[in-house]
mmCIF file of C-alpha atoms in Angstrom:
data_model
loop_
_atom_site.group_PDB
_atom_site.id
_atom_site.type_symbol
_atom_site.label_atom_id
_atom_site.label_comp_id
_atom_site.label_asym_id
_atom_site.label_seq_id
_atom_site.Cartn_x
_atom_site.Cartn_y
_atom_site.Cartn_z
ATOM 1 C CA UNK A 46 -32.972 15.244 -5.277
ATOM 2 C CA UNK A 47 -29.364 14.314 -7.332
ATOM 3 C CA UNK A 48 -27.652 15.114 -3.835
ATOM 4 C CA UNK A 49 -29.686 13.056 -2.123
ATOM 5 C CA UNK A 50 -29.656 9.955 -4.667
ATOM 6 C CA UNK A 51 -25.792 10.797 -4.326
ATOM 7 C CA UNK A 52 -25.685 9.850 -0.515
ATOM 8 C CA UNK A 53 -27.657 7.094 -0.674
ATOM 9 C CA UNK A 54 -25.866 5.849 -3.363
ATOM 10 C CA UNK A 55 -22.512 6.496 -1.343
ATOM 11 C CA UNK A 56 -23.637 4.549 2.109
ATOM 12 C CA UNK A 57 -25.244 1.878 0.069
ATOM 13 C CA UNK A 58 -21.585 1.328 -1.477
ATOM 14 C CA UNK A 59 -20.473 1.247 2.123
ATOM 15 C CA UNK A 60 -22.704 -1.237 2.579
ATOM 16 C CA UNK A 61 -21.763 -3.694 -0.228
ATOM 17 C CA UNK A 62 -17.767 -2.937 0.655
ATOM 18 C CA UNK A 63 -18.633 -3.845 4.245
ATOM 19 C CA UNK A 64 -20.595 -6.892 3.286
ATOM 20 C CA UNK A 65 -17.458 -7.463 0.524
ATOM 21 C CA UNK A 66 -14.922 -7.619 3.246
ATOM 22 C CA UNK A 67 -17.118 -10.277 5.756
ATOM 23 C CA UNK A 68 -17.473 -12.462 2.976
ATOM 24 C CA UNK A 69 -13.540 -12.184 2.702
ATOM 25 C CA UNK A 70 -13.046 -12.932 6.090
ATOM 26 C CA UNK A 71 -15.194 -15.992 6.290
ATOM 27 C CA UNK A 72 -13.949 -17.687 2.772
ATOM 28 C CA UNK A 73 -10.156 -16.729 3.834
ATOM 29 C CA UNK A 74 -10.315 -19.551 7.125
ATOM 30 C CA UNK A 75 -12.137 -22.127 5.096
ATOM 31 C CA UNK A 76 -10.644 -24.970 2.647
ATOM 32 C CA UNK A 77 -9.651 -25.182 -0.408
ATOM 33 C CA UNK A 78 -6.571 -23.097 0.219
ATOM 34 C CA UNK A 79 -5.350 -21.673 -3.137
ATOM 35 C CA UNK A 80 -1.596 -22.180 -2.619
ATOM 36 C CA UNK A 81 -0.240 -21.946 -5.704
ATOM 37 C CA UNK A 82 -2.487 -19.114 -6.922
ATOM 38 C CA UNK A 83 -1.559 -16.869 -3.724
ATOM 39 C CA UNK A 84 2.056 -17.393 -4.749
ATOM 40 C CA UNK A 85 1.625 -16.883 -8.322
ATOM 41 C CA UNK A 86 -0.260 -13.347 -7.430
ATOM 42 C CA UNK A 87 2.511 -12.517 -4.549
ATOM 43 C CA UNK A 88 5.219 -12.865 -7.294
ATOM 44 C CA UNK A 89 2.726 -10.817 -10.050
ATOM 45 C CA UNK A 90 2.603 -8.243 -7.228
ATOM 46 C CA UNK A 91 5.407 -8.333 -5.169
ATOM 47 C CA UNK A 92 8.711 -9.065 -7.669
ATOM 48 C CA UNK A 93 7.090 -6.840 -10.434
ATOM 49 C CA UNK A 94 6.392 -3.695 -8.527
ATOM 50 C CA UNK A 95 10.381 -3.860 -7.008
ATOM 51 C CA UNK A 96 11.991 -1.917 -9.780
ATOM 52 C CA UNK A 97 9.066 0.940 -9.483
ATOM 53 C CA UNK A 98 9.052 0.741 -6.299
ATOM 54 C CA UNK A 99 12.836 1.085 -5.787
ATOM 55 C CA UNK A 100 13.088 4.242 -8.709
ATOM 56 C CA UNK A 101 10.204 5.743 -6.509
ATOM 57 C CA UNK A 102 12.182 4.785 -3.328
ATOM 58 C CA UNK A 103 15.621 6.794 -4.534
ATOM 59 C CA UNK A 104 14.254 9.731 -5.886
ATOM 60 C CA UNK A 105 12.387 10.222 -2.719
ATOM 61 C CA UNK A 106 15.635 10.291 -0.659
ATOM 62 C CA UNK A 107 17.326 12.308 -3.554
ATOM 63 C CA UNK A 108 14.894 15.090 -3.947
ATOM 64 C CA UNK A 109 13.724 14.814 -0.052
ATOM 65 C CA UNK A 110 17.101 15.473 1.249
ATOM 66 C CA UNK A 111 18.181 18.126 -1.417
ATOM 67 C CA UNK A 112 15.248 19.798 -0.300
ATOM 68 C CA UNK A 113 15.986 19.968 3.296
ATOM 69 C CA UNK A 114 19.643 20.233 3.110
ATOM 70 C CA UNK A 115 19.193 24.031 2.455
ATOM 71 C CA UNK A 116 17.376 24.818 4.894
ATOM 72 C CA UNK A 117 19.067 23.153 8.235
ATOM 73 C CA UNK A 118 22.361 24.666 6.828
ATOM 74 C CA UNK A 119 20.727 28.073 7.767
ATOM 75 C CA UNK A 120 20.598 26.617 11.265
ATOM 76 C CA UNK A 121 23.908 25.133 11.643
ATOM 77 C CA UNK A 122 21.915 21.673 11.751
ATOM 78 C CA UNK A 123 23.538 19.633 9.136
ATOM 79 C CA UNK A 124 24.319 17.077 11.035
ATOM 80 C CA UNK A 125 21.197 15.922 11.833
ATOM 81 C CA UNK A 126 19.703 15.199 8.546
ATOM 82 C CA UNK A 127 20.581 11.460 8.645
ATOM 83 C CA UNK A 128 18.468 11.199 11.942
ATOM 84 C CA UNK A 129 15.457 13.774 10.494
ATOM 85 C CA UNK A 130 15.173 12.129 6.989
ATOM 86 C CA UNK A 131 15.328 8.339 7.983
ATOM 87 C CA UNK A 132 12.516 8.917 11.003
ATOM 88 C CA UNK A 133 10.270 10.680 8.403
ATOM 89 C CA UNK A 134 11.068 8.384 5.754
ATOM 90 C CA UNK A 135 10.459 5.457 8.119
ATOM 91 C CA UNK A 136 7.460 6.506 9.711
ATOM 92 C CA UNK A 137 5.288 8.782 7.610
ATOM 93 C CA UNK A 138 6.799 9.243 3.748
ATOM 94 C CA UNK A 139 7.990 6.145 2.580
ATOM 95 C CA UNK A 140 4.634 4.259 3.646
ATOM 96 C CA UNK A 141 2.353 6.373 2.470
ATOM 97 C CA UNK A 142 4.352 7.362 -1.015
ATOM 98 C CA UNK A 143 4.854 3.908 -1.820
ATOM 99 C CA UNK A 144 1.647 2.289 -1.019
ATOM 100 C CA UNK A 145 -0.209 5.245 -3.429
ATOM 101 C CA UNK A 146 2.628 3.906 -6.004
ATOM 102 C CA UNK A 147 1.511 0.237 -5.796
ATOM 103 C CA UNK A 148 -2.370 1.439 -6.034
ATOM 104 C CA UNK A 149 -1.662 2.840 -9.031
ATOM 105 C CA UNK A 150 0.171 -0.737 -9.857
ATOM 106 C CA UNK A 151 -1.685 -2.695 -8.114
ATOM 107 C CA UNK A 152 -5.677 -1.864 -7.471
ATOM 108 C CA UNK A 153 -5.708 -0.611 -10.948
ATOM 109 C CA UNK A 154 -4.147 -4.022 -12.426
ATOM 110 C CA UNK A 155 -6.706 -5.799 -10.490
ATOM 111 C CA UNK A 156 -9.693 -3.727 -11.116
ATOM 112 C CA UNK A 157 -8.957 -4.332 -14.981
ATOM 113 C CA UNK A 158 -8.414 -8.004 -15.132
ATOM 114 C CA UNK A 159 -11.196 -9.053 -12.848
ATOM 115 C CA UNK A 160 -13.377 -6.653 -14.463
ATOM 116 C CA UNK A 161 -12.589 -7.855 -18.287
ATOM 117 C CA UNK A 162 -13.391 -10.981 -16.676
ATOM 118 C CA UNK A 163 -16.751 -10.671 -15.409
ATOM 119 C CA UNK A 164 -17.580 -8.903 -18.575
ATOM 120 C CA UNK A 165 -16.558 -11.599 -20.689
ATOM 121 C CA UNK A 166 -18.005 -14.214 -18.134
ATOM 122 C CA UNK A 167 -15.759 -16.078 -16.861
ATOM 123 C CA UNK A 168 -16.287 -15.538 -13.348
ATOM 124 C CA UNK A 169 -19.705 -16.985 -14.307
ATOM 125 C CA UNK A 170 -18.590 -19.601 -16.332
ATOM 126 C CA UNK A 171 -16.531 -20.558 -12.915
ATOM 127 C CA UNK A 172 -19.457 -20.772 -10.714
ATOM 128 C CA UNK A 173 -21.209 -22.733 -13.092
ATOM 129 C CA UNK A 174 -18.292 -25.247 -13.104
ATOM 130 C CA UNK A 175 -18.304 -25.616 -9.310
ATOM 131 C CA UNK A 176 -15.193 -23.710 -8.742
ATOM 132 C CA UNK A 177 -15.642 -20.801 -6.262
ATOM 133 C CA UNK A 178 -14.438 -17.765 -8.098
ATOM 134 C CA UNK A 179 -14.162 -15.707 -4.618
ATOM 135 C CA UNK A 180 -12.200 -18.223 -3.225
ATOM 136 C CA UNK A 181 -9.390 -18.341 -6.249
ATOM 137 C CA UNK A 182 -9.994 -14.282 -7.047
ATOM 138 C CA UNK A 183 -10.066 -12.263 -4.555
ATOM 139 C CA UNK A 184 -9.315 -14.396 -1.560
ATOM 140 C CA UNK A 185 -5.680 -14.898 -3.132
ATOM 141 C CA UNK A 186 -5.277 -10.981 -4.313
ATOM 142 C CA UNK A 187 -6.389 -9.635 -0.731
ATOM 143 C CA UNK A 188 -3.872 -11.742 1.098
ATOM 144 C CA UNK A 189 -0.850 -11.529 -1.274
ATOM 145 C CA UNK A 190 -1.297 -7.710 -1.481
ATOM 146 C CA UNK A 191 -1.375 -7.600 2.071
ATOM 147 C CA UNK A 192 1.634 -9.625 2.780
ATOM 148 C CA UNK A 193 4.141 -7.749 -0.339
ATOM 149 C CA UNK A 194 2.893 -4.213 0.330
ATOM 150 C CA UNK A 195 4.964 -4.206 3.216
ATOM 151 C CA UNK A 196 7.720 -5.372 2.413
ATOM 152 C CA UNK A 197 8.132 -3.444 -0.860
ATOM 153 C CA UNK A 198 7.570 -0.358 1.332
ATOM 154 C CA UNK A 199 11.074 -2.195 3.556
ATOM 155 C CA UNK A 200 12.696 -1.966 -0.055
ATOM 156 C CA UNK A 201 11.361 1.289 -1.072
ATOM 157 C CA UNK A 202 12.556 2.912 2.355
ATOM 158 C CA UNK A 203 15.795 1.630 2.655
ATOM 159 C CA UNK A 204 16.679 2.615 -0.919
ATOM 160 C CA UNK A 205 15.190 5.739 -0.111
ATOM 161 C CA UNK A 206 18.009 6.239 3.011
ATOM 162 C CA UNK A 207 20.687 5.364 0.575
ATOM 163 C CA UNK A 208 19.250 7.757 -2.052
ATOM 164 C CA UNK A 209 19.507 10.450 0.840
ATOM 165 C CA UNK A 210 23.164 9.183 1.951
ATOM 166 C CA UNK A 211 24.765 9.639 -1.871
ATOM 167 C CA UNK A 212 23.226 13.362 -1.417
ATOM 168 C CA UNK A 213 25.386 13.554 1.345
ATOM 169 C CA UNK A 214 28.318 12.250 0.636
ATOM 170 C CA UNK A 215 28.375 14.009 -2.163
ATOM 171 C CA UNK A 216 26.901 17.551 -0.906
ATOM 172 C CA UNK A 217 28.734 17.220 2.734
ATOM 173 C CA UNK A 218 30.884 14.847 2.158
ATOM 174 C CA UNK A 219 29.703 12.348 5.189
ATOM 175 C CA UNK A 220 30.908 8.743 4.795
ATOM 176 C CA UNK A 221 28.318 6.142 4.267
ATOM 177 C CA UNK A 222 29.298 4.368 7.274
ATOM 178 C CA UNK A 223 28.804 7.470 9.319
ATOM 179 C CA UNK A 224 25.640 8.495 7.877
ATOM 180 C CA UNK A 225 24.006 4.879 8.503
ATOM 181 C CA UNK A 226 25.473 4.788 12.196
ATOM 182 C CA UNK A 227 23.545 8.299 12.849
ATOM 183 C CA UNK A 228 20.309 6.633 11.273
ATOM 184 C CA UNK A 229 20.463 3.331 13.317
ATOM 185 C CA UNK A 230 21.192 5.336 16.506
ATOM 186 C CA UNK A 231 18.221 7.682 15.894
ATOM 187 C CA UNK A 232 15.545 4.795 14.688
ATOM 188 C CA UNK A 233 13.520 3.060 17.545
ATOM 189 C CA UNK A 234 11.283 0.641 17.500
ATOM 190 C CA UNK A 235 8.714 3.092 18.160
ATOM 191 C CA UNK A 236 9.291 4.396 14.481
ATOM 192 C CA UNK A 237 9.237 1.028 12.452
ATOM 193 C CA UNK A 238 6.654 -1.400 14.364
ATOM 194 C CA UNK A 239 3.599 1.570 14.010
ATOM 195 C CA UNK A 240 4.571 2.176 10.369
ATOM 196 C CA UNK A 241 5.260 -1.698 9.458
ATOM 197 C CA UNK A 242 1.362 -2.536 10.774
ATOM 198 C CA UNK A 243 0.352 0.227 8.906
ATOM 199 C CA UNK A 244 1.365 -0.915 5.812
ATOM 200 C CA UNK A 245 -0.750 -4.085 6.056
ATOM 201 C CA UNK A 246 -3.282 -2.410 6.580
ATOM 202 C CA UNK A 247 -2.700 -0.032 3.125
ATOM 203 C CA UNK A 248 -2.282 -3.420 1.606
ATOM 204 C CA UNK A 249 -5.278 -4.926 2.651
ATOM 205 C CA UNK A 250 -7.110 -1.849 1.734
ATOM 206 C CA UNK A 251 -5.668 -1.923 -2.030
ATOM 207 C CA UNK A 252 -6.099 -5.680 -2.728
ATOM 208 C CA UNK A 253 -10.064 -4.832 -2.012
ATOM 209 C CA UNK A 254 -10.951 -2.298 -2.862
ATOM 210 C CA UNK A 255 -9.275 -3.436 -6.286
ATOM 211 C CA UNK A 256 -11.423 -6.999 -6.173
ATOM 212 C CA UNK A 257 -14.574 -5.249 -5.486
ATOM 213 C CA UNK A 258 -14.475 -2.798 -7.452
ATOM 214 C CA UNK A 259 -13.509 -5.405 -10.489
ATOM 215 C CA UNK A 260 -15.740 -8.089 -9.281
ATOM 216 C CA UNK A 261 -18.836 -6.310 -9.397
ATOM 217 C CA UNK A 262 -17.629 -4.552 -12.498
ATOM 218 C CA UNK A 263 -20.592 -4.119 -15.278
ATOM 219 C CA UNK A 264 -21.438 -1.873 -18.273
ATOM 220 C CA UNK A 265 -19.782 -4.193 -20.639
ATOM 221 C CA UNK A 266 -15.377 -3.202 -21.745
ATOM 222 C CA UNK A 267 -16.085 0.940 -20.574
ATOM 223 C CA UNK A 268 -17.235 -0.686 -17.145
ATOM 224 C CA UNK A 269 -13.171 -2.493 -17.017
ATOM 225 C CA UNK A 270 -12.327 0.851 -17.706
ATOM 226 C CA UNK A 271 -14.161 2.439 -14.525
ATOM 227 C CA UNK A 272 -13.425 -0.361 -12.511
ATOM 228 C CA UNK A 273 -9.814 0.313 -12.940
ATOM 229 C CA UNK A 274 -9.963 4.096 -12.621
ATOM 230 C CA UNK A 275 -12.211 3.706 -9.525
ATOM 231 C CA UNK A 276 -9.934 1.228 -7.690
ATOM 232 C CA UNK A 277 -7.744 3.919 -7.743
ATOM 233 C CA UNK A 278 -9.183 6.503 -6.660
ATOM 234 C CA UNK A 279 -10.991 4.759 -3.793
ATOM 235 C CA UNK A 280 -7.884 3.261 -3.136
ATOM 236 C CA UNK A 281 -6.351 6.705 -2.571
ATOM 237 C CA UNK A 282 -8.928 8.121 -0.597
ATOM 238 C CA UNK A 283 -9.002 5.159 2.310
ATOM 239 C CA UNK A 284 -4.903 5.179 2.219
ATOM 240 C CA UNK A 285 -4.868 8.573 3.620
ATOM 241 C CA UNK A 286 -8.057 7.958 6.275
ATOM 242 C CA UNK A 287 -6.091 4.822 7.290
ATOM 243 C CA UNK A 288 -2.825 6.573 7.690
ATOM 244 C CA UNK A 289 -4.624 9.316 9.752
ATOM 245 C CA UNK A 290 -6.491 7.082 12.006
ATOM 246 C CA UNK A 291 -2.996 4.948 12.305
ATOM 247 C CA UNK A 292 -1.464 8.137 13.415
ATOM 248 C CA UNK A 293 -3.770 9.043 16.010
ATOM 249 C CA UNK A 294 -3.776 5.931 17.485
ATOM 250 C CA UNK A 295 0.261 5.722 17.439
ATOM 251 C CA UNK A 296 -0.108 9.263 19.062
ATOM 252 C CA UNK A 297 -2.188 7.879 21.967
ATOM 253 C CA UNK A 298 -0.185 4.644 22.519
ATOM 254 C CA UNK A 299 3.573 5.862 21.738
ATOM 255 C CA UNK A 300 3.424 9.371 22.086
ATOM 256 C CA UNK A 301 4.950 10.501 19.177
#
């Protein structure tokens, strides 16, 4: 009986999300735009998550490269660890590390401050007032964590590579110039356009799954609590089914 009220508790959830994310869709196109709020949440979200993200970014290429330094020397293949740590940087680690970095930073942040307020009421007191609390709340959160995730996951990849190049000039004593000319050579566009339109999604996917989960928060303060914890956790969860489904489909049209 509890697994069953489980599942039907889980695909009714599906249901709301789903219904969640067409409402999103149809306020997004429609007037009032909420300039200035967008921009204020792109800088809450964007300039405040660049020093995390770029101390996540560095020891990534630090540890990632220390790592695999050992074992290529035991091949003789030194020399390409510039071309093997910037393509799975760039395509696969960087994305994924970063954008579980900013769901911790981000979903939770949202979760807990629209969830204190709806349990303090001012999202009702704001559609009592005639202002449409969608519109201002989550509309603006969706889209400005879906335009900064990817380009803090730029910031937090290219810090990464120079992370990985101080290894190296340190460890095999490769010039920085030389160790950025073997990374350009071996990047293609094939690497960054699949893993750049992956990362909106990932964004997209925090901003609501963050807004849902904190504007349908109840249970008084321990529901902000939940909200916040939850946001997470979902958050985590679809970030890895996107970034197998974005793989597969990369697979079929790129080959790689």
């Amino acid at each position: 009986m509890a697994a069953s009220n489980n599942v039907k508790s889980f695909f009714e959830e599906i249901g709301d999300i789903a219904y969640f994310t067409g409402r999103f869709f149809r306020e997004v196109f429609k007037p009032p735009f909420e300039f200035q709020e967008l921009l204020r949440q792109c800088y809450n979200m964007g300039n405040r998550s660049m020093l995390l993200v770029g101390v996540t970014g560095f020891i990534l290429g630090l540890v990632f490269t220390l790592q695999s330094r050992p074992t290529l020397m035991q091949f003789g293949a030194e020399s390409w660890m510039p071309s093997m740590v910037s393509i799975s940087i760039v395509r696969e680690i960087g994305p994924v590390i970063i954008a579980l970095i900013c769901a911790g930073r981000i979903g939770s942040g949202i979760g807990a401050e629209l969830g204190s307020m709806r349990v303090t009421e001012q999202i009702d007191a704001m559609e009592v007032s005639g202002t449409n609390p969608f519109k201002f709340l989550v509309v603006t959160r969706i889209v400005a964590a879906t335009l900064m995730l990817p380009l803090l996951i730029l910031l937090g990849d290219a810090i990464a590579l120079v992370g990985s190049a101080l290894v190296e000039n340190i460890k095999g004593e490769v010039s920085f110039l030389l160790y950025f000319n073997q990374v350009f050579d071996s990047l293609k566009f094939s690497d960054i356009i699949p893993a750049t339109i992956k990362s909106f999604f990932f964004g997209f996917a925090i901003g609501l799954v963050g807004c849902y989960k904190g504007y349908y928060c109840s249970k008084g303060t321990v529901g902000v609590g939940e909200a916040s914890n939850a946001a997470v956790v979902y958050t985590s969860m679809l970030l890895f089914v996107i970034d197998f489904i974005a793989v597969f489909v990369t697979d079929i049209f790129f080959g790689i």
